[in-house]
Each structure stands twice: as structure tokens, then as C-alpha cells.
Amino acid sequence: MRRKLVAGNWKMHGLRAQLPEVEAIAAAAAAAPAVDVALCVPFTLIHPAAQVAGGLPIGAQDLHEADQGAHTGCISAPMLVEEGATLTIVGHSERRGDQHETSHDAYMKAAAAHRHGLGVILCCGELEAERAAGRAERIVQSQIEKSLPDDADPSWLTLAYEPRWAIGTGKTPTPDEIASMHAILRAKLRMMIGEAKADGMRILYGGSGAGGNAAHILALDNVDGALVGGASLTAEKFIPIIEGAASVS
Ligand code: PGA
């Protein structure tokens, strides 16, 4: 009942020269109707990407919690909407690490995005030292407690579990570790928003997702899609992940 979602996160990559990749990814998404696909690009590419993306949803990777104001260098939900974004990532671990963002920041940003009709991919995930210390589950649960929006609903909200140490490193947790964390997240959601909404909400896995491991990871219980960084930058690498998702849908 939960359709798989494969979302690309281009991070700080991509100039207009890469728009043909967006077009090729959009064509592949159209050819995989059993799977939802989205692409979160740099702010500067949202408008041009939306122009060539056809039905492929184009998203942002962050936003400010306020609609406007004296916040030099920041961007708001209404600005993203005007450029053609239909969703945004919030709480990505690179924002938490590089920009010192907290789970409360993610909570405020998710609310701002939802106020303006943007879909939200809300990220959580532990650091390597936290997993080594046996604290991964507690950390991730606490992130969700502090960041899950009050009116969390699967119609606009998706979670993404992204262990920080798996991002861009080529390392992935074992299938058991992924399935176990996703089950914990499902249980946490049930406690917080009730069974019906919790069971409808997609929980993506992210961290070194690639064509070679996608189908295997996406077939795990409670893994409802993938948030993909490096392997989403080209159609050549991203399409096998879309196809992997389609193969287990
Ligand atoms: P990666 O990044 O696929 O390059 O590991 C995933 C992410 O940060 O969303």
C-alpha cells in the first residue's frame, strides 16, 4: 500500500549544463509508473529543472522556517514554491553537521514547508560513534520526538533514515540493521500519530544507495524507498535505482 519513493539529493552539485540529466531522469521516472521519483536540486536549479522535468517533482534541500525577513542568504517556502518546487528535504545530516541545525530546527522548517503546500522529507540518523556506543536507536528516536510535525500525515510527510556514517562513504548498514531501525521508526510513528497514519507513512533509507544494492535494500520490511545522493547525479547511475525500486514494487 505504500508506493516506493526514490528521491535524488543533488546536494551542492549541478549547473544548467546538467539539465539533460534531469530530463533523462524524468523520462525514466515516467517509464516506471509503479514508483514515485523526485529530485531535490540546488536552489539555483529549481526553476530551470522544473521547466524540463515534465511530471517529475522537483524539490529543494532546505529552507528557512520564516516566510520572509532579515535572514541573509536564506530562502523561504514561498520562494521555493514560486520557483516550482513541490517538496523539500529538512534535517539532513549535512545541515545538522555543517550548519549545526537541530531537530527543533527541522521541526520548524517542516512546518513552514507544509504551511505553503510543500511535501517534506524529514531526515534522521545517527553518527558512527553513536552507533558504536549502542546509542543509535535512542538518538534516532529522540530526533523524531523533537522534529516530527504536529500534524504529521503521510499525504505530505516522508521520513528518511540516513545513518551519517553511511552517507557518501560507500558503507551501508547490514540489512538487519536497516530493517531493525525502520521497524523502530514505524513503532515510534505509531505511538506518536496512531497506527493508520504511521502505517501509511513512507520511511526511506539513505546512505550510499546505488544500483547494485537498491533492490535488496528496498525489499526490506518497512523500507519504502531511497534518498540517494551521489548516485542521483547522473541518469546512468540513478536509473538502475529507479528500476530496482520498480522490481520490488
Ligand atoms: P549518498 O547520500 O547517497 O551520496 O550517500 C545520501 C544523502 O545524503 O541523502
Tab-separated table of C-alpha atoms and ligand atoms in Angstrom:
chain	number	residue	atom	x	y	z
A	1	MET	CA	0.000	0.000	0.000
A	2	ARG	CA	2.986	2.314	0.393
A	3	ARG	CA	4.369	3.175	-3.037
A	4	LYS	CA	8.139	3.275	-3.161
A	5	LEU	CA	9.684	6.717	-3.459
A	6	VAL	CA	13.143	7.192	-4.939
A	7	ALA	CA	14.319	10.730	-4.234
A	8	GLY	CA	17.590	12.160	-5.503
A	9	ASN	CA	19.521	14.736	-3.499
A	10	TRP	CA	21.982	16.592	-5.693
A	11	LYS	CA	23.456	18.494	-2.716
A	12	MET	CA	25.811	21.266	-3.926
A	13	HIS	CA	26.162	19.775	-7.385
A	14	GLY	CA	24.678	20.833	-10.668
A	15	LEU	CA	24.769	23.689	-13.142
A	16	ARG	CA	22.451	24.252	-16.079
A	17	ALA	CA	24.782	22.073	-18.135
A	18	GLN	CA	23.373	19.142	-16.136
A	19	LEU	CA	19.734	19.793	-17.107
A	20	PRO	CA	19.846	16.982	-19.703
A	21	GLU	CA	20.363	14.623	-16.738
A	22	VAL	CA	17.134	15.944	-15.219
A	23	GLU	CA	15.348	15.297	-18.499
A	24	ALA	CA	16.720	11.771	-18.750
A	25	ILE	CA	15.761	11.021	-15.131
A	26	ALA	CA	12.281	12.417	-15.776
A	27	ALA	CA	11.895	10.127	-18.780
A	28	ALA	CA	12.971	7.116	-16.702
A	29	ALA	CA	10.535	8.089	-13.954
A	30	ALA	CA	7.720	8.287	-16.477
A	31	ALA	CA	8.640	4.801	-17.662
A	32	ALA	CA	8.335	3.421	-14.084
A	33	PRO	CA	4.757	4.251	-13.124
A	34	ALA	CA	4.738	1.882	-10.128
A	35	VAL	CA	7.372	4.015	-8.371
A	36	ASP	CA	7.384	7.656	-7.283
A	37	VAL	CA	10.530	9.597	-8.163
A	38	ALA	CA	11.610	13.099	-7.114
A	39	LEU	CA	14.758	15.174	-7.491
A	40	CYS	CA	15.982	17.704	-4.909
A	41	VAL	CA	18.368	20.110	-6.614
A	42	PRO	CA	20.294	23.249	-5.599
A	43	PHE	CA	18.122	26.369	-5.218
A	44	THR	CA	19.535	27.811	-8.438
A	45	LEU	CA	18.387	24.819	-10.464
A	46	ILE	CA	14.827	24.553	-9.121
A	47	HIS	CA	13.265	26.780	-11.743
A	48	PRO	CA	15.197	25.507	-14.774
A	49	ALA	CA	14.827	21.887	-13.633
A	50	ALA	CA	11.086	22.318	-13.112
A	51	GLN	CA	10.861	23.667	-16.667
A	52	VAL	CA	12.281	20.469	-18.174
A	53	ALA	CA	11.061	17.902	-15.623
A	54	GLY	CA	7.621	17.190	-17.012
A	55	GLY	CA	5.776	15.338	-14.262
A	56	LEU	CA	8.907	14.705	-12.167
A	57	PRO	CA	8.594	16.569	-8.839
A	58	ILE	CA	11.480	18.967	-8.231
A	59	GLY	CA	12.399	19.759	-4.647
A	60	ALA	CA	14.738	21.839	-2.502
A	61	GLN	CA	17.194	20.545	0.077
A	62	ASP	CA	16.491	23.044	2.856
A	63	LEU	CA	14.545	26.212	3.635
A	64	HIS	CA	14.209	28.824	6.364
A	65	GLU	CA	11.432	28.487	8.934
A	66	ALA	CA	10.193	32.056	8.339
A	67	ASP	CA	8.267	33.190	5.278
A	68	GLN	CA	10.408	36.323	4.912
A	69	GLY	CA	12.637	38.575	6.974
A	70	ALA	CA	16.167	39.738	7.673
A	71	HIS	CA	17.915	36.399	7.175
A	72	THR	CA	20.822	37.000	4.834
A	73	GLY	CA	21.474	34.133	2.455
A	74	CYS	CA	18.393	32.125	3.414
A	75	ILE	CA	15.411	31.056	1.330
A	76	SER	CA	11.776	30.649	2.315
A	77	ALA	CA	8.961	28.269	1.430
A	78	PRO	CA	7.044	30.832	-0.665
A	79	MET	CA	10.226	31.466	-2.687
A	80	LEU	CA	10.648	27.748	-3.330
A	81	VAL	CA	7.023	27.415	-4.374
A	82	GLU	CA	7.349	30.349	-6.746
A	83	GLU	CA	10.363	28.675	-8.396
A	84	GLY	CA	8.387	25.471	-8.972
A	85	ALA	CA	9.468	23.257	-6.075
A	86	THR	CA	6.841	20.856	-4.768
A	87	LEU	CA	8.837	19.340	-1.906
A	88	THR	CA	11.894	19.867	0.253
A	89	ILE	CA	14.283	17.898	2.419
A	90	VAL	CA	14.641	19.081	6.037
A	91	GLY	CA	17.019	17.996	8.798
A	92	HIS	CA	19.590	16.402	6.502
A	93	SER	CA	22.627	15.295	8.463
A	94	GLU	CA	24.883	17.584	6.430
A	95	ARG	CA	22.750	20.527	7.598
A	96	ARG	CA	22.934	19.181	11.150
A	97	GLY	CA	26.704	18.785	10.875
A	98	ASP	CA	27.844	21.716	8.732
A	99	GLN	CA	25.223	24.276	9.812
A	100	HIS	CA	24.661	22.986	13.363
A	101	GLU	CA	20.944	22.539	12.772
A	102	THR	CA	18.936	20.801	15.475
A	103	SER	CA	15.901	18.558	15.403
A	104	HIS	CA	13.874	21.558	16.567
A	105	ASP	CA	15.077	23.486	13.513
A	106	ALA	CA	13.881	20.607	11.350
A	107	TYR	CA	10.508	20.729	13.141
A	108	MET	CA	10.126	24.446	12.406
A	109	LYS	CA	11.263	24.061	8.807
A	110	ALA	CA	8.878	21.162	8.163
A	111	ALA	CA	6.002	23.271	9.498
A	112	ALA	CA	6.987	26.193	7.240
A	113	ALA	CA	7.159	23.937	4.204
A	114	HIS	CA	3.777	22.389	4.976
A	115	ARG	CA	2.167	25.826	5.501
A	116	HIS	CA	2.963	26.520	1.872
A	117	GLY	CA	1.969	23.164	0.459
A	118	LEU	CA	5.415	21.626	0.012
A	119	GLY	CA	5.938	17.941	0.629
A	120	VAL	CA	8.652	17.213	3.198
A	121	ILE	CA	11.326	14.553	3.518
A	122	LEU	CA	12.377	14.689	7.181
A	123	CYS	CA	15.778	13.101	7.849
A	124	CYS	CA	17.164	11.413	10.911
A	125	GLY	CA	20.217	9.270	11.556
A	126	GLU	CA	22.997	8.590	13.988
A	127	LEU	CA	26.736	9.267	13.856
A	128	GLU	CA	29.200	6.399	13.691
A	129	ALA	CA	30.353	6.977	17.281
A	130	GLU	CA	26.753	6.929	18.459
A	131	ARG	CA	26.170	3.555	16.799
A	132	ALA	CA	29.443	2.207	18.207
A	133	ALA	CA	28.295	3.295	21.666
A	134	GLY	CA	25.000	1.422	21.255
A	135	ARG	CA	23.041	4.675	21.186
A	136	ALA	CA	21.795	4.658	17.575
A	137	GLU	CA	18.189	3.738	18.377
A	138	ARG	CA	17.840	6.226	21.186
A	139	ILE	CA	19.377	9.034	19.094
A	140	VAL	CA	17.078	8.412	16.152
A	141	GLN	CA	14.003	8.134	18.377
A	142	SER	CA	14.912	11.382	20.067
A	143	GLN	CA	15.378	13.119	16.697
A	144	ILE	CA	11.872	12.039	15.697
A	145	GLU	CA	10.377	13.103	19.039
A	146	LYS	CA	11.811	16.586	18.537
A	147	SER	CA	11.260	17.019	14.800
A	148	LEU	CA	8.037	15.250	13.842
A	149	PRO	CA	5.488	17.917	12.875
A	150	ASP	CA	2.338	18.198	14.991
A	151	ASP	CA	0.099	17.453	12.026
A	152	ALA	CA	2.340	14.760	10.547
A	153	ASP	CA	0.462	12.969	7.802
A	154	PRO	CA	1.605	10.649	5.024
A	155	SER	CA	-0.090	12.858	2.428
A	156	TRP	CA	2.775	15.347	2.742
A	157	LEU	CA	5.434	13.905	5.043
A	158	THR	CA	8.037	11.207	4.403
A	159	LEU	CA	10.784	10.125	6.824
A	160	ALA	CA	14.298	9.242	5.769
A	161	TYR	CA	16.665	7.194	7.897
A	162	GLU	CA	20.197	8.129	6.900
A	163	PRO	CA	22.993	6.927	9.169
A	164	ARG	CA	25.541	9.740	8.961
A	165	TRP	CA	28.449	7.334	8.585
A	166	ALA	CA	26.869	5.727	5.509
A	167	ILE	CA	26.464	8.971	3.581
A	168	GLY	CA	28.888	9.297	0.705
A	169	THR	CA	31.200	6.687	2.207
A	170	GLY	CA	30.261	3.555	0.283
A	171	LYS	CA	29.473	1.913	3.640
A	172	THR	CA	25.949	0.712	4.365
A	173	PRO	CA	24.438	-0.842	7.472
A	174	THR	CA	23.636	-4.544	7.263
A	175	PRO	CA	20.148	-5.448	6.018
A	176	ASP	CA	19.264	-6.432	9.600
A	177	GLU	CA	20.421	-3.071	10.932
A	178	ILE	CA	18.373	-1.204	8.320
A	179	ALA	CA	15.251	-3.330	8.878
A	180	SER	CA	15.613	-3.004	12.629
A	181	MET	CA	15.891	0.798	12.563
A	182	HIS	CA	12.981	1.123	10.153
A	183	ALA	CA	10.844	-1.076	12.422
A	184	ILE	CA	11.782	1.113	15.370
A	185	LEU	CA	10.789	4.204	13.399
A	186	ARG	CA	7.465	2.627	12.413
A	187	ALA	CA	6.752	1.793	16.055
A	188	LYS	CA	7.703	5.305	17.113
A	189	LEU	CA	5.379	6.797	14.494
A	190	ARG	CA	2.530	4.561	15.673
A	191	MET	CA	2.973	5.835	19.203
A	192	MET	CA	3.114	9.448	18.108
A	193	ILE	CA	0.470	9.698	15.366
A	194	GLY	CA	-1.540	6.490	15.576
A	195	GLU	CA	-1.499	3.319	13.579
A	196	ALA	CA	-3.363	4.439	10.465
A	197	LYS	CA	-1.181	7.440	9.703
A	198	ALA	CA	2.007	5.704	10.829
A	199	ASP	CA	1.350	2.726	8.582
A	200	GLY	CA	0.767	4.996	5.593
A	201	MET	CA	3.942	6.997	6.057
A	202	ARG	CA	6.922	6.196	3.884
A	203	ILE	CA	10.284	5.653	5.542
A	204	LEU	CA	13.170	5.955	3.073
A	205	TYR	CA	16.664	4.602	3.554
A	206	GLY	CA	19.580	6.835	2.594
A	207	GLY	CA	23.344	6.407	2.591
A	208	SER	CA	25.482	5.034	-0.258
A	209	GLY	CA	22.433	3.862	-2.169
A	210	ALA	CA	23.428	2.540	-5.593
A	211	GLY	CA	22.143	0.432	-8.434
A	212	GLY	CA	23.922	-2.589	-7.014
A	213	ASN	CA	22.261	-2.544	-3.592
A	214	ALA	CA	18.947	-0.792	-4.252
A	215	ALA	CA	16.623	-3.718	-4.953
A	216	HIS	CA	17.996	-5.640	-1.964
A	217	ILE	CA	17.573	-2.740	0.467
A	218	LEU	CA	14.219	-1.659	-0.974
A	219	ALA	CA	12.806	-5.146	-0.497
A	220	LEU	CA	13.349	-4.980	3.285
A	221	ASP	CA	10.336	-4.622	5.561
A	222	ASN	CA	9.417	-1.008	6.256
A	223	VAL	CA	11.834	0.356	3.649
A	224	ASP	CA	9.591	2.403	1.405
A	225	GLY	CA	12.146	4.000	-0.848
A	226	ALA	CA	15.552	5.589	-1.009
A	227	LEU	CA	17.081	9.019	-0.597
A	228	VAL	CA	20.069	8.981	-2.910
A	229	GLY	CA	22.951	11.439	-3.061
A	230	GLY	CA	25.956	10.678	-5.270
A	231	ALA	CA	24.211	8.069	-7.396
A	232	SER	CA	21.415	10.502	-8.308
A	233	LEU	CA	23.719	12.927	-10.120
A	234	THR	CA	23.559	11.148	-13.445
A	235	ALA	CA	20.738	9.317	-15.153
A	236	GLU	CA	23.151	6.454	-15.816
A	237	LYS	CA	23.604	5.808	-12.079
A	238	PHE	CA	20.149	6.840	-10.892
A	239	ILE	CA	18.014	4.880	-13.346
A	240	PRO	CA	19.158	1.454	-12.024
A	241	ILE	CA	17.926	2.529	-8.565
A	242	ILE	CA	14.536	3.522	-10.004
A	243	GLU	CA	14.441	0.171	-11.802
A	244	GLY	CA	15.480	-1.615	-8.613
A	245	ALA	CA	12.566	0.008	-6.804
A	246	ALA	CA	10.217	-0.948	-9.626
A	247	SER	CA	11.428	-4.559	-9.450
A	248	VAL	CA	10.290	-4.887	-5.826
A	249	SER	CA	7.064	-2.868	-6.183
B	1	PGA	P1	24.782	9.332	-0.632
B	1	PGA	O1	23.957	10.479	0.101
B	1	PGA	O2	23.766	8.515	-1.430
B	1	PGA	O3	25.752	10.060	-1.527
B	1	PGA	O4	25.433	8.516	0.416
B	1	PGA	C1	22.675	10.234	0.603
B	1	PGA	C2	22.116	11.501	1.214
B	1	PGA	O5	22.854	12.212	1.889
B	1	PGA	O6	20.919	11.827	1.029
